[in-house]
XYZ file of N, CA and C in Angstrom:
459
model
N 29.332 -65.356 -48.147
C 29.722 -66.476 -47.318
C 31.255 -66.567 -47.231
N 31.914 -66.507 -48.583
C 33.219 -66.056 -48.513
C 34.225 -65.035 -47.824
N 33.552 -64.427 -47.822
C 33.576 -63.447 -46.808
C 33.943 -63.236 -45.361
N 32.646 -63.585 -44.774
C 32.255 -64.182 -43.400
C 33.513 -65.016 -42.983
N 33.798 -66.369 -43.673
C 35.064 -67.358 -43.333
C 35.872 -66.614 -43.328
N 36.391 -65.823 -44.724
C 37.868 -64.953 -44.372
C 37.741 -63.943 -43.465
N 36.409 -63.350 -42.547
C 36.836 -62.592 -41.775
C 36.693 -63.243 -40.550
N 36.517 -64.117 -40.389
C 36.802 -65.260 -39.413
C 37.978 -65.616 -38.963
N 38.744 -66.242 -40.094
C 39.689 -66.485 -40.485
C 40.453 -65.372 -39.598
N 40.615 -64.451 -40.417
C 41.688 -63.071 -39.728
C 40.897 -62.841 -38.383
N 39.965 -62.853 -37.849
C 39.882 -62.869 -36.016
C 40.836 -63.456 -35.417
N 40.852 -64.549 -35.851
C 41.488 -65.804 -34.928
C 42.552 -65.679 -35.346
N 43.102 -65.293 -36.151
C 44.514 -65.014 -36.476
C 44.877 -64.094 -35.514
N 44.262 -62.893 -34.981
C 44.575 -61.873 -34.671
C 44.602 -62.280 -33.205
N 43.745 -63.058 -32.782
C 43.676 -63.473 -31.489
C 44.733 -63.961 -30.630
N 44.919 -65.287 -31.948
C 46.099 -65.613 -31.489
C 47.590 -65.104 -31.116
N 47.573 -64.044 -32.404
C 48.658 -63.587 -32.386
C 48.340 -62.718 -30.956
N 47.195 -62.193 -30.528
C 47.518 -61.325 -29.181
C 48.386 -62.079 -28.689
N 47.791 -63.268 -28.165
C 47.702 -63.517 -27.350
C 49.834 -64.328 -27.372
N 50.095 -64.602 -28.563
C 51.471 -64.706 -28.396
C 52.251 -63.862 -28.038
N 51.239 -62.508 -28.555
C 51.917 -60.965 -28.448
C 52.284 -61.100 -26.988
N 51.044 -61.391 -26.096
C 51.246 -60.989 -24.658
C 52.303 -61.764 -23.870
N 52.662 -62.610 -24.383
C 53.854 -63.348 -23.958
C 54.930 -62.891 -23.993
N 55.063 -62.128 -25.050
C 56.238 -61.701 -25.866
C 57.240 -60.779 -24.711
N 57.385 -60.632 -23.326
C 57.705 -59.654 -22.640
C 58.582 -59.494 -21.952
N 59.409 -58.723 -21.794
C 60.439 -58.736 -21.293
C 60.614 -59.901 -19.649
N 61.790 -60.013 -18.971
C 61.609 -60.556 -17.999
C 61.121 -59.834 -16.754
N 60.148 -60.073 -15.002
C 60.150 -59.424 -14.799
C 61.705 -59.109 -14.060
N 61.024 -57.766 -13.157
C 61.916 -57.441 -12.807
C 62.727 -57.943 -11.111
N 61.920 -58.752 -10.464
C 62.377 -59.377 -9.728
C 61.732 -60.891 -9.859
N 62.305 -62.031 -9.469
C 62.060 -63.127 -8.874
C 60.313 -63.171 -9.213
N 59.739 -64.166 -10.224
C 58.250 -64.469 -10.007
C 57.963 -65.981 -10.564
N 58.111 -66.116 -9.650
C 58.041 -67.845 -9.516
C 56.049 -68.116 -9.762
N 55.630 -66.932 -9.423
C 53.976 -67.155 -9.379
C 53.946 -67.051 -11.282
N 54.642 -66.516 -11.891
C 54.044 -65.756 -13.036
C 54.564 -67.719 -13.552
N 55.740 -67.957 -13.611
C 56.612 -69.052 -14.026
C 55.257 -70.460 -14.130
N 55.033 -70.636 -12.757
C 54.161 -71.510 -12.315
C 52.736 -71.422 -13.209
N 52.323 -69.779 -12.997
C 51.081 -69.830 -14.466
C 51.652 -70.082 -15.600
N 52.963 -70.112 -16.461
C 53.188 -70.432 -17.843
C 53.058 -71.683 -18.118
N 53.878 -72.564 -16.777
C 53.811 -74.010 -16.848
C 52.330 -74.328 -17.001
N 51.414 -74.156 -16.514
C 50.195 -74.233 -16.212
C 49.418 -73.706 -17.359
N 49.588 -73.128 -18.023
C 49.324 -72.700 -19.667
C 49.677 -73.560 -20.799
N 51.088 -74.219 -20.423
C 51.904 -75.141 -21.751
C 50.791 -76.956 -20.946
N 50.546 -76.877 -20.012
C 50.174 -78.018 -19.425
C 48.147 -78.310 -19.988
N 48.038 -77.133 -20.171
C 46.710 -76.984 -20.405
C 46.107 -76.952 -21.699
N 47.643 -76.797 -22.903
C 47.635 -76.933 -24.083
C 46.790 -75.084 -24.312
N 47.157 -74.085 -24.105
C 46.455 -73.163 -24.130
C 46.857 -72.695 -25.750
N 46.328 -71.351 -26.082
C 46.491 -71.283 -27.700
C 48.039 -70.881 -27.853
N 49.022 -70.520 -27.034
C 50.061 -69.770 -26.951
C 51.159 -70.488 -26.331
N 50.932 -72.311 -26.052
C 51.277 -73.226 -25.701
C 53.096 -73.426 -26.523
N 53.365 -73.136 -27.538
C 53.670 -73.353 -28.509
C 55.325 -72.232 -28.136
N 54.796 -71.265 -27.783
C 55.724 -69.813 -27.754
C 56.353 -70.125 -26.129
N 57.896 -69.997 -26.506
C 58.846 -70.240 -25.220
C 58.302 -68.690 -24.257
N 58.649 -68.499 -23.283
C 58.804 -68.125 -22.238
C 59.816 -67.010 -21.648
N 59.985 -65.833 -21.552
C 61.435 -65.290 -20.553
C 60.455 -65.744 -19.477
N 61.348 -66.063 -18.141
C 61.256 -66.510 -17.125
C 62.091 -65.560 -16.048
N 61.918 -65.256 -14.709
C 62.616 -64.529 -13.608
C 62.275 -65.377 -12.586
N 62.916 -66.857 -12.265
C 62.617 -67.317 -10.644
C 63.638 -67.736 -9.570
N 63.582 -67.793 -8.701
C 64.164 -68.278 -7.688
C 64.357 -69.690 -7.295
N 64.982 -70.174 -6.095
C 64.573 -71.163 -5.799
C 66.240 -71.906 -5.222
N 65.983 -72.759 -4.167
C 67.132 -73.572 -3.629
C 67.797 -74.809 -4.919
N 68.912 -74.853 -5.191
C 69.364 -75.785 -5.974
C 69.149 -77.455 -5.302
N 68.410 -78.329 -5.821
C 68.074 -79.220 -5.172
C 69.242 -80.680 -5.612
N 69.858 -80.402 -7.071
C 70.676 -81.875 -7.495
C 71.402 -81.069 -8.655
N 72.930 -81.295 -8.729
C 73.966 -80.912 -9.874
C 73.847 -81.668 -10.565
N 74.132 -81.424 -12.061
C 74.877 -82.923 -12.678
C 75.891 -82.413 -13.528
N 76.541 -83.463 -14.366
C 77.546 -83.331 -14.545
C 77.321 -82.390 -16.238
N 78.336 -81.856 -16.453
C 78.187 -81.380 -17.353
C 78.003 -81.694 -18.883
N 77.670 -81.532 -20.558
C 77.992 -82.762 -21.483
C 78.031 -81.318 -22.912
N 78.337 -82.248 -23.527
C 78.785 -81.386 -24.536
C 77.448 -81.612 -25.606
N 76.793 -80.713 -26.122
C 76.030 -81.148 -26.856
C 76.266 -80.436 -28.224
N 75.391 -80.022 -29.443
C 75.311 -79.230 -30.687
C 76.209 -78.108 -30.201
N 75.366 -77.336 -29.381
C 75.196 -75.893 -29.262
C 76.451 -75.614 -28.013
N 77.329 -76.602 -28.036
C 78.705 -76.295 -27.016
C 78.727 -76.982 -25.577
N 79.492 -76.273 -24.304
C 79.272 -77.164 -22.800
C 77.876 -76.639 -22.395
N 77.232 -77.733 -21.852
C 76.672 -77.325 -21.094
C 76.494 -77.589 -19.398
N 75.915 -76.960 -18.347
C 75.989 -77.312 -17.260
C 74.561 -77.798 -16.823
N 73.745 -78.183 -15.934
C 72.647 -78.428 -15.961
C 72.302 -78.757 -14.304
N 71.359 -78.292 -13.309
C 71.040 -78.289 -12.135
C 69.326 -78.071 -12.138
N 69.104 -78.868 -10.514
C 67.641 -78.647 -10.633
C 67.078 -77.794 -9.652
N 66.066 -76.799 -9.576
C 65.556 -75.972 -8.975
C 64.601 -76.272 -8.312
N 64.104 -75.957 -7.078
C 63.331 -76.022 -6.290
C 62.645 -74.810 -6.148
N 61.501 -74.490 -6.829
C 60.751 -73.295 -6.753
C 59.659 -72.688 -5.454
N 59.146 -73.663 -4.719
C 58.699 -74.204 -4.028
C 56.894 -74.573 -4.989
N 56.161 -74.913 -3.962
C 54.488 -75.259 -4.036
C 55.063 -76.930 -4.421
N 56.046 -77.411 -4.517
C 56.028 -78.707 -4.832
C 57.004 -78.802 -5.990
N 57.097 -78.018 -6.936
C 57.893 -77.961 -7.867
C 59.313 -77.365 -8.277
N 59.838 -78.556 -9.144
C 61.312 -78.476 -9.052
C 61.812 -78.279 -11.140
N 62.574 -77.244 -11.486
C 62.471 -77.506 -12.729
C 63.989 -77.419 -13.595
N 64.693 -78.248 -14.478
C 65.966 -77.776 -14.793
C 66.115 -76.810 -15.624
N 67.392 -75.996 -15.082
C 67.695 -75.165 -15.559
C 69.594 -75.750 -16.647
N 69.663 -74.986 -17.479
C 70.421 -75.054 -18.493
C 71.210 -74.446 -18.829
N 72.861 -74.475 -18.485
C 73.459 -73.457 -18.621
C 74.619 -73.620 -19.700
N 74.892 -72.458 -20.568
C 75.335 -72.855 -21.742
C 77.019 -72.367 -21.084
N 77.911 -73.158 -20.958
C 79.034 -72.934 -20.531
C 80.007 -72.316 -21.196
N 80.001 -72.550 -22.171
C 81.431 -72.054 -23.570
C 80.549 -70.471 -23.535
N 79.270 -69.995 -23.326
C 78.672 -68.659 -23.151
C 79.045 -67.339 -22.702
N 79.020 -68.458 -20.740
C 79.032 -67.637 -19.606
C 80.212 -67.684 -19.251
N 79.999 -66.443 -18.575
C 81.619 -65.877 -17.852
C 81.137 -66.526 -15.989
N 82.103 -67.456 -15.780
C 81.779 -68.294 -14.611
C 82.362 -69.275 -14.850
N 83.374 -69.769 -13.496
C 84.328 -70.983 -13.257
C 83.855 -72.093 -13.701
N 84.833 -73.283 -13.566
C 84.680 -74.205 -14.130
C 82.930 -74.873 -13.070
N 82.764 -75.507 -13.770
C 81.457 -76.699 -13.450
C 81.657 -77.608 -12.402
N 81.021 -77.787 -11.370
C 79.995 -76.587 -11.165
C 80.531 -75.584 -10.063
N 79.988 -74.540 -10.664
C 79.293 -73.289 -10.362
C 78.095 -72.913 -8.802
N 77.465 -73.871 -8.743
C 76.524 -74.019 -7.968
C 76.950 -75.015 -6.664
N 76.053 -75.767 -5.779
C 76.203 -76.660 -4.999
C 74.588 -77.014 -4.751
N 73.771 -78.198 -3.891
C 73.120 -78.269 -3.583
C 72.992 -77.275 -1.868
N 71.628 -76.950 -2.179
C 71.490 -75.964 -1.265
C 71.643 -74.537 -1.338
N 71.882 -74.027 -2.530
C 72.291 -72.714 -2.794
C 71.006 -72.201 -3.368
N 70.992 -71.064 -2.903
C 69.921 -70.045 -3.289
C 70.441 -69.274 -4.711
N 69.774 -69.409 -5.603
C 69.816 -69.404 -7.000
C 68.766 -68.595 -7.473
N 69.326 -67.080 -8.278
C 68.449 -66.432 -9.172
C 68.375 -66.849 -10.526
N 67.586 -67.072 -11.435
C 67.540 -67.428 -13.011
C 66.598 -66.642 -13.785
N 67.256 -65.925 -14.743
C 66.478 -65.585 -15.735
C 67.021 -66.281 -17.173
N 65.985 -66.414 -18.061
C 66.124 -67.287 -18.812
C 64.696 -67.629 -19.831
N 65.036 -68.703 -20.707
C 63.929 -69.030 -21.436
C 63.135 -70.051 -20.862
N 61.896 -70.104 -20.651
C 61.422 -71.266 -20.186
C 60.780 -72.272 -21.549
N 61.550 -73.464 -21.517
C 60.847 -74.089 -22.943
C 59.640 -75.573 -22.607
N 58.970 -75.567 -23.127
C 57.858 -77.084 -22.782
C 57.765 -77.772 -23.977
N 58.671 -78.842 -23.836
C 58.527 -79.870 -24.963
C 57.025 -80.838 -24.519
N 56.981 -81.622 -23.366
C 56.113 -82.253 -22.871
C 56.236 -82.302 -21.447
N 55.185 -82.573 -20.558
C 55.120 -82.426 -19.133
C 57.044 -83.254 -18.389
N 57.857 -84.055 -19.365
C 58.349 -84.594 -19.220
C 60.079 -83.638 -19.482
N 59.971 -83.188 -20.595
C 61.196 -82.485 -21.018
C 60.490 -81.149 -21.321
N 61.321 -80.330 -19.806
C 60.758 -78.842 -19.606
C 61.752 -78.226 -19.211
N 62.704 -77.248 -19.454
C 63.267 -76.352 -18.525
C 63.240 -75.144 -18.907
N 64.541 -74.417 -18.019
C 64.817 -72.738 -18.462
C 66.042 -73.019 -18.784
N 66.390 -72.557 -20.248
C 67.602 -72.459 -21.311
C 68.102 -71.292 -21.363
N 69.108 -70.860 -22.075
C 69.786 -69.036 -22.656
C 69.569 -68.229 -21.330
N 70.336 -68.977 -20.248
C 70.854 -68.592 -19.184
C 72.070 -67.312 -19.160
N 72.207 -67.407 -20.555
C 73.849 -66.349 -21.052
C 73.141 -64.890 -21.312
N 73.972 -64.012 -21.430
C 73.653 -62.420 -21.666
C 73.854 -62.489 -23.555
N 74.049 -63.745 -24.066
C 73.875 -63.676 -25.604
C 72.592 -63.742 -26.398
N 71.971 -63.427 -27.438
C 70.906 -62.831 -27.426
C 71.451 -63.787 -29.464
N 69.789 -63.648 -29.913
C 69.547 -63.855 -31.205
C 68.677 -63.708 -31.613
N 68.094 -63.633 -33.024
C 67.214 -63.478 -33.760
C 65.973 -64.309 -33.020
N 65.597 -65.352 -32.280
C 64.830 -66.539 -31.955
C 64.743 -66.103 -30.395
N 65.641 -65.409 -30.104
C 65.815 -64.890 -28.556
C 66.376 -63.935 -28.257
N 65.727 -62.535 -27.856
C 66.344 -61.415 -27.814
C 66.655 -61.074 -26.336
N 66.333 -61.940 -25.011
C 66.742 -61.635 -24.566
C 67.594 -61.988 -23.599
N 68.563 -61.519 -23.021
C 69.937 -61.764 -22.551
C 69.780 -62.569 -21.015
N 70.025 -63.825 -20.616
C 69.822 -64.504 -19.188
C 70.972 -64.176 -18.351
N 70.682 -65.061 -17.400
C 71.684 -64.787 -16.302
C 71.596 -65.740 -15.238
N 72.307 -66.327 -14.234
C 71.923 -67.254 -13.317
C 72.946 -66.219 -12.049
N 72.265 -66.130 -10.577
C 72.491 -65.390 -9.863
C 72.647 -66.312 -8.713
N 74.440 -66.514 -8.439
C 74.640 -67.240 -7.018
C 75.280 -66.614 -5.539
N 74.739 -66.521 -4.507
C 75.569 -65.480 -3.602
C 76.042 -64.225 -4.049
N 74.898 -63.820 -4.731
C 75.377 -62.025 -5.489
C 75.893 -62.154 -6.296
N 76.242 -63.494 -6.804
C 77.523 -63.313 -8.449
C 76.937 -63.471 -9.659
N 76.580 -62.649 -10.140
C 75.675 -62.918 -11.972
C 76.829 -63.682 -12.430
N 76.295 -64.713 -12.735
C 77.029 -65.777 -13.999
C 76.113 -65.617 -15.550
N 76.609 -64.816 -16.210
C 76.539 -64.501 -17.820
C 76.755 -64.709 -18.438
């Protein structure tokens, strides 16, 4: 019987971990606002992998700037995206990071590439963070925000 539970036990371990595994993936390689839209739709659904941030690759018209603020982790800049199907999501840009003029950077109305982390605290506090080409142990991989052809890194 002991047994049985601990090999139970390690299934679902293993499962899970796929299934974080499958997350685990690089960004793609162009613009996928469809893939973005299923993650949201995964963290919204409470799925088993709910938990594990996101690389993200989307597009989308800049819909509202704001102003910039200084938080823990240095400047930051912060704007909202218009992906389309209805949805709009902020993005997070770590300023003291990226190589890119003073704030802002953007305007409303600008066509905007982002790669980045997508994080889901609650349906309420959601965006895409580590917008920078800096990388860490917690995040290996390097973002970028793309305005009129100019990678900001």
């Amino acid at each position: 019987m002991y047994i049985r539970k601990f090999l139970n036990l390690i299934f679902v371990c293993i499962c899970t971990f796929a299934n974080v595994a499958a997350l685990a993936k690089d960004y793609a390689a162009s613009c996928d606002n469809r893939g973005f839209l299923q993650a949201q739709q995964n963290f919204e659904n409470k799925s088993d992998y709910s938990k594990a941030d996101v690389p993200v690759h989307i597009c989308g018209t800049v819909l509202a700037i704001s102003a910039s603020r200084f938080t823990r982790s240095g400047k930051h800049g912060y704007f909202y995206l218009n992906i389309g199907s209805g949805v709009s999501i902020r993005i997070v840009s770590n300023l003291d990071e990226m190589h890119a003029p003073l704030w802002p950077w953007v305007k409303k109305g600008d066509y905007v590439e982002v790669a980045g982390r997508y994080y889901y605290d609650n349906p309420r506090r959601q965006g895409v963070d580590w917008t920078h080409k800096g990388t860490s142990r917690k995040w290996p991989y390097p973002g970028y925000v793309k305005v009129h052809g100019i990678k900001y890194d």
